[in-house]
Amino acid sequence: MVAQVMAMGIFIVMFILIMVDKFERQWITLMSGGATLVFVFGLCMHSTEAIIETLNLHTIFTREFWYHVGTSGESSSGINWATIIFIAGMMIMVEGMAAVGFFRWLCITLAKLVHFRIIPIFIAFMVISAGLSMFIDSITVILFLASVTVELAHTLHFDPIPMILSEIFCANLGGSATMCGDPPNIIIGTSLGYSFSDFASNTGVIAGISLVFSVVFFYFCFRRELKPKSHRVLKPSAYPNPSKMIVSMRGFIICTFIFFIAVVLLVTHAQTGLTVASIGVFIALLTLLAAGKGAGHLLKGIDYKTLLFFIGLFIVVGGLEQTGILEVIAGFIGKISGGNLIVMIAIIIWISGIASAFVDNIPFAATMIPVIKSLAAAQGVDLSVLAWSLAMGTDIGGSATPIGASANVVGTSVAAKEGHPVTWGRYCKFMAPASIIVLLISMVSIWVRYL
């Protein structure tokens, strides 16, 4: 009991400090993680095993961490090193693509297609964010979309934050559509045996409906903020030429090919058995080899602060896992749902959504999987219905706060790095209502289709 109170107290203090935004958040989570290891696992639990399981270093040296057959080899307890390695690998790939001008080319090409009008660009980027996140991890999508948005904002003189927030939300929404789109979906799919097509035909339909409502919602929220700060009208000849954005055509072709390989590997990783960690390392090595002498520059471009933030956050959440707090939350669902499937669906969606807004959705999804399996067996209900409810709840609920999902952390970090910090208040003012709307759409859609 003391360990639970201590773990919860550390989490709450960490959460408040991040919200106050007076200190760099990677130091907040790392200090909180250290406090969890010393006070919760050491002084309260006297458990070396809990420390080892939370640090999770031993899994890196197992075959299942890099390659698996049949079941997932990616650990979701404690520090998820597969996620850390994958993010680092994708960061290197993105740095390589940026170095040859890929993102500047993409940015200007899209802008040119809509005649450099801000609102059409805003809508196009939301749709692209959702579409790409169906096949590529949403972290990767936001890494480059947020970067090109800032660059485009400098050219057209508008505030990039509204567009970045919309892209983050649509990336998480698009990620909910497929098994490889979001980490919780990877865990749910591999644990319960669902394929890419299973997700696409179920959560994909819900995500498609929700995308229409999301685009409309964000348009009405931000249409005034997206007006250019400068009223100067540029002549068509003043806009940059997309082809001139390419620094090296050879490098552009190679990096585009590497990007294509990454997409194929992520889409087929369930069939090939390659884990996201092995994919991340492979793609990073290809990018560094292609960069040659510029490899050192790419390594310097990695956002190490974001990686450290994740490591500290995983340790703190590991304290909630080891002390059983997440299990208490999960068990609560089984008790109050009774045998009513309507109530069960609603509880899973909203509890998962609310919890994922504050607790990283990866370990929460992993904690909930045995709960929905036991609920399905005990109540005689279709397990897949509960699985889709869990997927939508964790994926969409994670959008509500800046720390709820990996894409949120990455997107806001890119904005801050470019001189556009996003406060908690501004983030939640728009993203929390959008999350509630989509959670409502998800709940009603599942009721109508499966009951």
CSV table of C-alpha atoms in Angstrom, one decimal:
chain,number,residue,atom,x,y,z
A,1,MET,CA,0.0,0.0,0.0
A,2,VAL,CA,2.8,2.4,0.9
A,3,ALA,CA,4.6,1.6,-2.4
A,4,GLN,CA,1.4,2.3,-4.3
A,5,VAL,CA,0.9,5.7,-2.6
A,6,MET,CA,4.6,6.5,-3.2
A,7,ALA,CA,4.4,5.5,-6.9
A,8,MET,CA,1.2,7.5,-7.4
A,9,GLY,CA,2.7,10.5,-5.6
A,10,ILE,CA,5.8,10.5,-7.8
A,11,PHE,CA,3.6,10.3,-10.9
A,12,ILE,CA,1.4,13.2,-9.8
A,13,VAL,CA,4.4,15.4,-8.9
A,14,MET,CA,6.0,14.6,-12.2
A,15,PHE,CA,2.8,15.4,-14.0
A,16,ILE,CA,2.4,18.8,-12.2
A,17,LEU,CA,6.0,19.8,-12.9
A,18,ILE,CA,5.6,19.0,-16.6
A,19,MET,CA,2.4,21.1,-16.7
A,20,VAL,CA,4.1,24.0,-15.0
A,21,ASP,CA,6.8,23.8,-17.7
A,22,LYS,CA,9.5,25.6,-15.6
A,23,PHE,CA,12.1,22.9,-16.2
A,24,GLU,CA,13.2,20.8,-19.2
A,25,ARG,CA,10.9,17.8,-19.2
A,26,GLN,CA,13.5,15.2,-19.8
A,27,TRP,CA,15.1,16.1,-16.5
A,28,ILE,CA,11.7,16.0,-14.8
A,29,THR,CA,11.0,12.4,-16.0
A,30,LEU,CA,14.5,11.2,-15.4
A,31,MET,CA,14.5,12.5,-11.8
A,32,SER,CA,11.0,11.1,-11.2
A,33,GLY,CA,12.3,7.8,-12.7
A,34,GLY,CA,15.2,7.8,-10.3
A,35,ALA,CA,12.9,8.5,-7.4
A,36,THR,CA,10.7,5.5,-8.4
A,37,LEU,CA,13.7,3.2,-8.5
A,38,VAL,CA,15.1,4.4,-5.1
A,39,PHE,CA,12.0,5.0,-3.0
A,40,VAL,CA,9.3,2.7,-4.6
A,41,PHE,CA,11.3,-0.3,-5.6
A,42,GLY,CA,14.2,0.1,-3.1
A,43,LEU,CA,12.9,1.5,0.2
A,44,CYS,CA,9.2,0.4,0.0
A,45,MET,CA,9.3,-2.8,-2.0
A,46,HIS,CA,12.9,-3.9,-1.3
A,47,SER,CA,12.6,-5.5,-4.8
A,48,THR,CA,15.7,-5.9,-7.0
A,49,GLU,CA,13.5,-7.9,-9.4
A,50,ALA,CA,11.1,-4.9,-9.9
A,51,ILE,CA,14.1,-2.7,-10.7
A,52,ILE,CA,15.4,-5.3,-13.2
A,53,GLU,CA,12.0,-5.7,-14.9
A,54,THR,CA,11.5,-2.0,-15.1
A,55,LEU,CA,14.9,-1.2,-16.6
A,56,ASN,CA,14.3,-4.1,-18.9
A,57,LEU,CA,17.8,-4.2,-20.3
A,58,HIS,CA,18.0,-8.0,-20.5
A,59,THR,CA,15.3,-8.2,-23.2
A,60,ILE,CA,17.6,-6.4,-25.7
A,61,PHE,CA,19.9,-9.4,-25.7
A,62,THR,CA,17.2,-11.9,-26.5
A,63,ARG,CA,16.4,-13.2,-30.0
A,64,GLU,CA,12.7,-12.3,-29.5
A,65,PHE,CA,13.6,-8.6,-29.1
A,66,TRP,CA,14.8,-8.5,-32.7
A,67,TYR,CA,12.9,-11.3,-34.4
A,68,HIS,CA,9.8,-13.2,-33.4
A,69,VAL,CA,7.4,-15.8,-34.8
A,70,GLY,CA,3.8,-16.1,-33.8
A,71,THR,CA,3.8,-13.8,-30.7
A,72,SER,CA,5.2,-10.4,-30.1
A,73,GLY,CA,8.8,-10.1,-29.1
A,74,GLU,CA,8.4,-6.5,-28.0
A,75,SER,CA,8.3,-6.0,-24.2
A,76,SER,CA,5.7,-3.6,-22.9
A,77,SER,CA,6.8,-3.8,-19.2
A,78,GLY,CA,9.0,-1.1,-17.9
A,79,ILE,CA,11.3,0.8,-20.4
A,80,ASN,CA,10.1,-0.2,-23.9
A,81,TRP,CA,13.6,-0.3,-25.5
A,82,ALA,CA,12.0,-1.4,-28.8
A,83,THR,CA,10.1,1.9,-28.9
A,84,ILE,CA,13.2,3.9,-28.0
A,85,ILE,CA,15.4,2.2,-30.6
A,86,PHE,CA,12.7,2.5,-33.2
A,87,ILE,CA,12.2,6.2,-32.6
A,88,ALA,CA,16.0,6.8,-32.7
A,89,GLY,CA,16.2,4.9,-36.0
A,90,MET,CA,13.4,6.9,-37.5
A,91,MET,CA,15.0,10.1,-36.3
A,92,ILE,CA,18.2,9.3,-38.2
A,93,MET,CA,16.2,8.4,-41.3
A,94,VAL,CA,14.2,11.7,-41.1
A,95,GLU,CA,17.5,13.6,-40.6
A,96,GLY,CA,18.9,12.0,-43.7
A,97,MET,CA,15.8,12.9,-45.7
A,98,ALA,CA,15.9,16.4,-44.4
A,99,ALA,CA,19.6,16.8,-45.3
A,100,VAL,CA,18.9,16.1,-49.0
A,101,GLY,CA,16.0,18.4,-49.1
A,102,PHE,CA,13.2,15.8,-49.2
A,103,PHE,CA,10.9,17.5,-46.7
A,104,ARG,CA,11.4,21.0,-48.2
A,105,TRP,CA,10.6,19.5,-51.6
A,106,LEU,CA,7.4,17.8,-50.2
A,107,CYS,CA,6.4,21.0,-48.4
A,108,ILE,CA,6.7,23.3,-51.4
A,109,THR,CA,5.2,20.7,-53.8
A,110,LEU,CA,2.1,20.4,-51.6
A,111,ALA,CA,1.9,24.1,-51.2
A,112,LYS,CA,2.2,24.6,-54.9
A,113,LEU,CA,-0.6,22.1,-55.6
A,114,VAL,CA,-3.0,24.3,-53.6
A,115,HIS,CA,-1.6,27.5,-54.9
A,116,PHE,CA,0.1,28.4,-51.6
A,117,ARG,CA,-3.2,29.1,-49.8
A,118,ILE,CA,-3.0,28.5,-46.0
A,119,ILE,CA,-6.4,26.9,-45.3
A,120,PRO,CA,-6.1,24.3,-48.2
A,121,ILE,CA,-2.6,23.5,-47.0
A,122,PHE,CA,-4.0,23.1,-43.4
A,123,ILE,CA,-6.6,20.6,-44.6
A,124,ALA,CA,-4.2,18.7,-47.0
A,125,PHE,CA,-1.7,18.3,-44.2
A,126,MET,CA,-4.3,16.8,-41.8
A,127,VAL,CA,-5.4,14.3,-44.4
A,128,ILE,CA,-1.8,13.4,-45.3
A,129,SER,CA,-1.0,13.0,-41.6
A,130,ALA,CA,-3.8,10.5,-41.1
A,131,GLY,CA,-3.1,8.7,-44.4
A,132,LEU,CA,0.6,8.2,-43.8
A,133,SER,CA,0.1,7.2,-40.2
A,134,MET,CA,-1.9,4.2,-41.3
A,135,PHE,CA,1.3,2.7,-42.7
A,136,ILE,CA,4.1,4.4,-40.9
A,137,ASP,CA,4.4,4.9,-37.2
A,138,SER,CA,2.8,8.2,-36.2
A,139,ILE,CA,6.0,9.3,-34.6
A,140,THR,CA,7.8,9.3,-37.9
A,141,VAL,CA,5.0,11.1,-39.7
A,142,ILE,CA,5.0,13.9,-37.1
A,143,LEU,CA,8.7,14.2,-37.1
A,144,PHE,CA,8.8,15.3,-40.7
A,145,LEU,CA,5.3,17.0,-41.0
A,146,ALA,CA,6.0,19.2,-38.0
A,147,SER,CA,9.3,20.2,-39.5
A,148,VAL,CA,7.9,21.1,-42.9
A,149,THR,CA,5.0,22.9,-41.3
A,150,VAL,CA,7.4,25.2,-39.4
A,151,GLU,CA,9.3,25.9,-42.5
A,152,LEU,CA,6.2,26.6,-44.5
A,153,ALA,CA,4.9,28.9,-41.7
A,154,HIS,CA,8.1,31.0,-42.0
A,155,THR,CA,7.6,31.3,-45.8
A,156,LEU,CA,3.8,32.2,-45.6
A,157,HIS,CA,3.9,34.1,-42.3
A,158,PHE,CA,1.4,32.2,-40.2
A,159,ASP,CA,1.4,30.6,-36.7
A,160,PRO,CA,2.5,26.9,-37.2
A,161,ILE,CA,1.1,25.6,-33.8
A,162,PRO,CA,-2.5,25.2,-34.9
A,163,MET,CA,-1.4,23.2,-37.9
A,164,ILE,CA,1.0,21.0,-35.9
A,165,LEU,CA,-1.7,20.3,-33.3
A,166,SER,CA,-4.1,19.2,-36.0
A,167,GLU,CA,-1.4,17.0,-37.6
A,168,ILE,CA,-0.7,15.4,-34.2
A,169,PHE,CA,-4.3,14.5,-33.7
A,170,CYS,CA,-4.8,13.2,-37.2
A,171,ALA,CA,-1.6,11.2,-37.0
A,172,ASN,CA,-2.9,9.4,-33.9
A,173,LEU,CA,-6.3,9.0,-35.5
A,174,GLY,CA,-4.7,7.5,-38.7
A,175,GLY,CA,-2.6,5.3,-36.5
A,176,SER,CA,-5.7,3.8,-34.9
A,177,ALA,CA,-6.8,2.6,-38.4
A,178,THR,CA,-4.2,-0.2,-38.8
A,179,MET,CA,-2.2,-2.6,-36.7
A,180,CYS,CA,1.2,-1.0,-37.6
A,181,GLY,CA,0.0,2.6,-37.2
A,182,ASP,CA,0.3,3.0,-33.4
A,183,PRO,CA,2.3,1.1,-30.7
A,184,PRO,CA,-0.8,0.0,-28.8
A,185,ASN,CA,-2.3,-1.5,-31.9
A,186,ILE,CA,0.9,-3.5,-32.5
A,187,ILE,CA,0.6,-4.9,-29.0
A,188,ILE,CA,-3.1,-5.6,-29.3
A,189,GLY,CA,-2.7,-7.2,-32.8
A,190,THR,CA,0.2,-9.4,-32.0
A,191,SER,CA,-1.1,-10.5,-28.6
A,192,LEU,CA,-4.6,-11.4,-29.8
A,193,GLY,CA,-3.7,-12.6,-33.3
A,194,TYR,CA,-5.3,-9.8,-35.4
A,195,SER,CA,-3.9,-8.9,-38.8
A,196,PHE,CA,-3.4,-5.6,-40.7
A,197,SER,CA,-6.6,-6.2,-42.6
A,198,ASP,CA,-8.6,-7.0,-39.4
A,199,PHE,CA,-7.7,-3.6,-38.1
A,200,ALA,CA,-8.3,-1.8,-41.4
A,201,SER,CA,-11.8,-3.2,-41.8
A,202,ASN,CA,-12.8,-2.4,-38.2
A,203,THR,CA,-10.9,0.4,-36.6
A,204,GLY,CA,-10.1,1.7,-40.0
A,205,VAL,CA,-13.8,2.4,-40.8
A,206,ILE,CA,-14.2,4.3,-37.5
A,207,ALA,CA,-11.1,6.3,-38.1
A,208,GLY,CA,-12.3,7.3,-41.6
A,209,ILE,CA,-15.6,8.6,-40.3
A,210,SER,CA,-13.8,10.4,-37.4
A,211,LEU,CA,-11.4,12.0,-39.8
A,212,VAL,CA,-14.2,13.9,-41.6
A,213,PHE,CA,-15.5,15.3,-38.2
A,214,SER,CA,-12.0,16.1,-37.1
A,215,VAL,CA,-11.1,18.1,-40.2
A,216,VAL,CA,-14.3,20.1,-39.8
A,217,PHE,CA,-13.7,20.6,-36.0
A,218,PHE,CA,-10.2,21.9,-36.4
A,219,TYR,CA,-11.1,24.1,-39.3
A,220,PHE,CA,-13.7,26.0,-37.2
A,221,CYS,CA,-11.2,26.1,-34.3
A,222,PHE,CA,-8.2,27.5,-36.2
A,223,ARG,CA,-9.5,29.3,-39.3
A,224,ARG,CA,-8.9,32.7,-37.7
A,225,GLU,CA,-5.5,31.8,-36.2
A,226,LEU,CA,-4.3,30.6,-39.6
A,227,LYS,CA,-4.7,34.0,-41.2
A,228,PRO,CA,-1.2,35.3,-42.4
A,229,LYS,CA,0.4,37.8,-40.1
A,230,SER,CA,1.5,39.7,-43.1
A,231,HIS,CA,-1.0,41.1,-45.6
A,232,ARG,CA,1.6,41.3,-48.3
A,233,VAL,CA,0.6,39.2,-51.4
A,234,LEU,CA,3.4,37.4,-53.0
A,235,LYS,CA,3.6,37.0,-56.8
A,236,PRO,CA,3.6,33.4,-58.1
A,237,SER,CA,7.2,34.0,-59.3
A,238,ALA,CA,8.2,34.8,-55.7
A,239,TYR,CA,7.3,31.3,-54.4
A,240,PRO,CA,10.1,28.8,-54.4
A,241,ASN,CA,10.4,26.1,-57.0
A,242,PRO,CA,10.0,22.5,-55.5
A,243,SER,CA,12.8,21.1,-57.6
A,244,LYS,CA,15.3,23.7,-56.3
A,245,MET,CA,14.7,22.4,-52.7
A,246,ILE,CA,16.5,19.2,-53.5
A,247,VAL,CA,20.1,19.5,-52.3
A,248,SER,CA,21.4,16.3,-53.9
A,249,MET,CA,19.4,14.3,-56.5
A,250,ARG,CA,21.4,11.2,-55.8
A,251,GLY,CA,20.8,11.5,-52.1
A,252,PHE,CA,17.2,12.3,-52.7
A,253,ILE,CA,16.6,9.1,-54.7
A,254,ILE,CA,18.5,7.0,-52.1
A,255,CYS,CA,16.6,8.5,-49.1
A,256,THR,CA,13.3,8.1,-50.9
A,257,PHE,CA,14.1,4.4,-51.5
A,258,ILE,CA,15.1,3.9,-47.9
A,259,PHE,CA,11.8,5.5,-46.8
A,260,PHE,CA,9.9,3.1,-49.1
A,261,ILE,CA,11.8,0.2,-47.6
A,262,ALA,CA,10.8,1.4,-44.1
A,263,VAL,CA,7.1,1.6,-45.1
A,264,VAL,CA,7.2,-2.0,-46.6
A,265,LEU,CA,9.0,-3.4,-43.5
A,266,LEU,CA,6.5,-1.8,-41.1
A,267,VAL,CA,3.5,-3.0,-43.1
A,268,THR,CA,4.8,-6.5,-43.4
A,269,HIS,CA,6.6,-6.9,-40.0
A,270,ALA,CA,3.9,-9.2,-38.7
A,271,GLN,CA,4.6,-11.6,-41.6
A,272,THR,CA,8.4,-11.2,-41.6
A,273,GLY,CA,8.8,-11.5,-37.9
A,274,LEU,CA,11.0,-8.4,-37.7
A,275,THR,CA,10.3,-6.3,-34.6
A,276,VAL,CA,10.2,-2.5,-34.8
A,277,ALA,CA,13.5,-2.4,-33.0
A,278,SER,CA,15.3,-4.4,-35.7
A,279,ILE,CA,13.5,-2.3,-38.4
A,280,GLY,CA,14.7,0.9,-36.7
A,281,VAL,CA,18.3,-0.3,-36.5
A,282,PHE,CA,18.3,-1.5,-40.1
A,283,ILE,CA,16.8,1.7,-41.5
A,284,ALA,CA,19.3,3.8,-39.4
A,285,LEU,CA,22.2,1.8,-40.7
A,286,LEU,CA,21.1,2.2,-44.3
A,287,THR,CA,20.7,5.9,-43.8
A,288,LEU,CA,24.1,6.3,-42.2
A,289,LEU,CA,25.8,4.3,-44.9
A,290,ALA,CA,24.1,6.4,-47.6
A,291,ALA,CA,25.2,9.6,-45.8
A,292,GLY,CA,28.9,8.5,-45.8
A,293,LYS,CA,31.0,11.3,-44.3
A,294,GLY,CA,27.8,13.1,-43.3
A,295,ALA,CA,26.8,10.3,-40.9
A,296,GLY,CA,28.2,12.2,-37.9
A,297,HIS,CA,26.0,15.2,-38.7
A,298,LEU,CA,22.9,12.9,-38.8
A,299,LEU,CA,23.8,11.4,-35.4
A,300,LYS,CA,24.1,14.9,-33.9
A,301,GLY,CA,20.6,15.8,-35.2
A,302,ILE,CA,18.9,13.1,-33.1
A,303,ASP,CA,16.6,14.6,-30.5
A,304,TYR,CA,18.2,13.0,-27.5
A,305,LYS,CA,16.1,15.1,-25.1
A,306,THR,CA,12.9,13.3,-26.4
A,307,LEU,CA,14.5,9.9,-26.0
A,308,LEU,CA,15.5,10.7,-22.4
A,309,PHE,CA,12.0,11.9,-21.7
A,310,PHE,CA,10.6,8.6,-22.8
A,311,ILE,CA,13.0,6.6,-20.7
A,312,GLY,CA,12.2,8.5,-17.6
A,313,LEU,CA,8.4,8.3,-18.3
A,314,PHE,CA,8.6,4.5,-18.9
A,315,ILE,CA,10.3,4.1,-15.5
A,316,VAL,CA,7.6,6.1,-13.7
A,317,VAL,CA,4.8,4.2,-15.4
A,318,GLY,CA,6.7,1.0,-14.5
A,319,GLY,CA,6.2,2.0,-10.9
A,320,LEU,CA,2.5,2.1,-11.5
A,321,GLU,CA,2.7,-1.3,-13.1
A,322,GLN,CA,4.8,-3.0,-10.5
A,323,THR,CA,2.7,-1.7,-7.6
A,324,GLY,CA,-0.5,-2.9,-9.3
A,325,ILE,CA,-2.2,0.4,-9.7
A,326,LEU,CA,-2.9,-0.2,-13.4
A,327,GLU,CA,-4.3,-3.6,-12.6
A,328,VAL,CA,-6.6,-2.0,-10.0
A,329,ILE,CA,-7.9,0.3,-12.7
A,330,ALA,CA,-8.3,-2.6,-15.2
A,331,GLY,CA,-10.0,-4.8,-12.6
A,332,PHE,CA,-12.5,-2.0,-11.9
A,333,ILE,CA,-13.9,-2.4,-15.4
A,334,GLY,CA,-14.6,-6.1,-14.9
A,335,LYS,CA,-16.6,-5.5,-11.7
A,336,ILE,CA,-18.9,-2.7,-12.7
A,337,SER,CA,-19.6,-3.9,-16.3
A,338,GLY,CA,-21.6,-6.9,-15.2
A,339,GLY,CA,-22.7,-8.9,-18.3
A,340,ASN,CA,-23.9,-5.9,-20.3
A,341,LEU,CA,-21.9,-5.6,-23.5
A,342,ILE,CA,-23.1,-2.0,-24.1
A,343,VAL,CA,-21.8,-0.9,-20.7
A,344,MET,CA,-18.6,-3.0,-21.2
A,345,ILE,CA,-17.8,-1.2,-24.5
A,346,ALA,CA,-18.5,2.2,-23.0
A,347,ILE,CA,-16.3,1.6,-20.0
A,348,ILE,CA,-13.4,0.2,-22.0
A,349,ILE,CA,-13.4,3.1,-24.4
A,350,TRP,CA,-13.7,5.9,-21.8
A,351,ILE,CA,-11.5,4.4,-19.1
A,352,SER,CA,-8.9,3.6,-21.7
A,353,GLY,CA,-9.3,7.1,-23.2
A,354,ILE,CA,-9.1,8.9,-20.0
A,355,ALA,CA,-6.2,6.8,-18.6
A,356,SER,CA,-4.2,7.1,-21.9
A,357,ALA,CA,-4.4,10.8,-21.7
A,358,PHE,CA,-2.2,10.8,-18.6
A,359,VAL,CA,-0.4,7.4,-18.6
A,360,ASP,CA,1.5,6.3,-21.6
A,361,ASN,CA,-0.9,4.2,-23.7
A,362,ILE,CA,1.6,1.4,-24.5
A,363,PRO,CA,1.8,-0.2,-21.0
A,364,PHE,CA,-1.9,0.6,-20.4
A,365,ALA,CA,-2.9,-1.3,-23.5
A,366,ALA,CA,-0.7,-4.2,-22.5
A,367,THR,CA,-2.3,-4.2,-19.0
A,368,MET,CA,-5.8,-4.2,-20.5
A,369,ILE,CA,-5.3,-7.1,-22.9
A,370,PRO,CA,-5.6,-9.9,-20.3
A,371,VAL,CA,-8.6,-8.0,-18.8
A,372,ILE,CA,-10.6,-8.0,-22.1
A,373,LYS,CA,-9.6,-11.6,-22.7
A,374,SER,CA,-11.1,-12.7,-19.3
A,375,LEU,CA,-14.1,-10.5,-19.8
A,376,ALA,CA,-14.8,-12.1,-23.2
A,377,ALA,CA,-14.4,-15.6,-21.8
A,378,ALA,CA,-16.5,-15.0,-18.6
A,379,GLN,CA,-19.3,-13.1,-20.2
A,380,GLY,CA,-19.4,-15.0,-23.5
A,381,VAL,CA,-18.9,-11.9,-25.7
A,382,ASP,CA,-16.9,-11.4,-28.9
A,383,LEU,CA,-13.3,-10.6,-28.0
A,384,SER,CA,-12.7,-8.6,-31.2
A,385,VAL,CA,-15.4,-6.1,-30.2
A,386,LEU,CA,-13.6,-5.4,-26.9
A,387,ALA,CA,-10.2,-5.3,-28.8
A,388,TRP,CA,-11.5,-2.6,-31.1
A,389,SER,CA,-12.9,-0.6,-28.2
A,390,LEU,CA,-9.5,-0.8,-26.4
A,391,ALA,CA,-7.6,0.2,-29.5
A,392,MET,CA,-9.8,3.3,-30.2
A,393,GLY,CA,-9.8,4.3,-26.5
A,394,THR,CA,-6.0,4.1,-26.1
A,395,ASP,CA,-5.1,5.6,-29.5
A,396,ILE,CA,-7.5,8.5,-29.3
A,397,GLY,CA,-7.4,9.2,-25.6
A,398,GLY,CA,-3.7,9.6,-25.9
A,399,SER,CA,-4.2,12.7,-28.1
A,400,ALA,CA,-5.8,14.7,-25.3
A,401,THR,CA,-2.6,15.8,-23.4
A,402,PRO,CA,0.9,16.5,-24.5
A,403,ILE,CA,2.3,13.3,-22.8
A,404,GLY,CA,-0.5,10.9,-23.7
A,405,ALA,CA,1.1,9.5,-26.9
A,406,SER,CA,4.5,9.4,-28.5
A,407,ALA,CA,3.5,11.6,-31.4
A,408,ASN,CA,2.4,14.3,-29.1
A,409,VAL,CA,5.7,14.5,-27.4
A,410,VAL,CA,7.6,14.4,-30.7
A,411,GLY,CA,5.4,17.0,-32.3
A,412,THR,CA,5.5,19.5,-29.5
A,413,SER,CA,9.3,19.0,-29.1
A,414,VAL,CA,9.8,19.8,-32.8
A,415,ALA,CA,7.7,23.0,-32.4
A,416,ALA,CA,9.6,24.0,-29.3
A,417,LYS,CA,13.0,23.3,-30.9
A,418,GLU,CA,12.0,25.7,-33.8
A,419,GLY,CA,11.0,28.5,-31.4
A,420,HIS,CA,7.3,27.7,-31.1
A,421,PRO,CA,6.7,26.2,-27.6
A,422,VAL,CA,3.2,24.7,-27.0
A,423,THR,CA,1.8,25.2,-23.5
A,424,TRP,CA,-0.4,22.7,-21.8
A,425,GLY,CA,-3.3,25.1,-21.8
A,426,ARG,CA,-3.2,25.8,-25.5
A,427,TYR,CA,-2.7,22.1,-26.3
A,428,CYS,CA,-5.6,20.8,-24.2
A,429,LYS,CA,-8.0,23.6,-25.1
A,430,PHE,CA,-8.3,22.1,-28.6
A,431,MET,CA,-7.1,18.5,-28.4
A,432,ALA,CA,-9.2,17.4,-25.4
A,433,PRO,CA,-12.5,18.3,-27.0
A,434,ALA,CA,-11.4,16.7,-30.3
A,435,SER,CA,-10.6,13.5,-28.4
A,436,ILE,CA,-14.0,13.5,-26.7
A,437,ILE,CA,-15.8,13.9,-30.0
A,438,VAL,CA,-13.9,11.0,-31.6
A,439,LEU,CA,-14.3,8.8,-28.5
A,440,LEU,CA,-18.1,9.4,-28.8
A,441,ILE,CA,-18.0,8.5,-32.5
A,442,SER,CA,-16.1,5.4,-31.7
A,443,MET,CA,-18.5,4.2,-29.0
A,444,VAL,CA,-21.6,4.8,-31.1
A,445,SER,CA,-20.0,3.2,-34.2
A,446,ILE,CA,-19.1,0.1,-32.3
A,447,TRP,CA,-22.6,-0.1,-30.8
A,448,VAL,CA,-24.3,0.3,-34.1
A,449,ARG,CA,-22.0,-2.2,-36.0
A,450,TYR,CA,-21.6,-5.0,-33.5
A,451,LEU,CA,-24.6,-5.0,-31.2
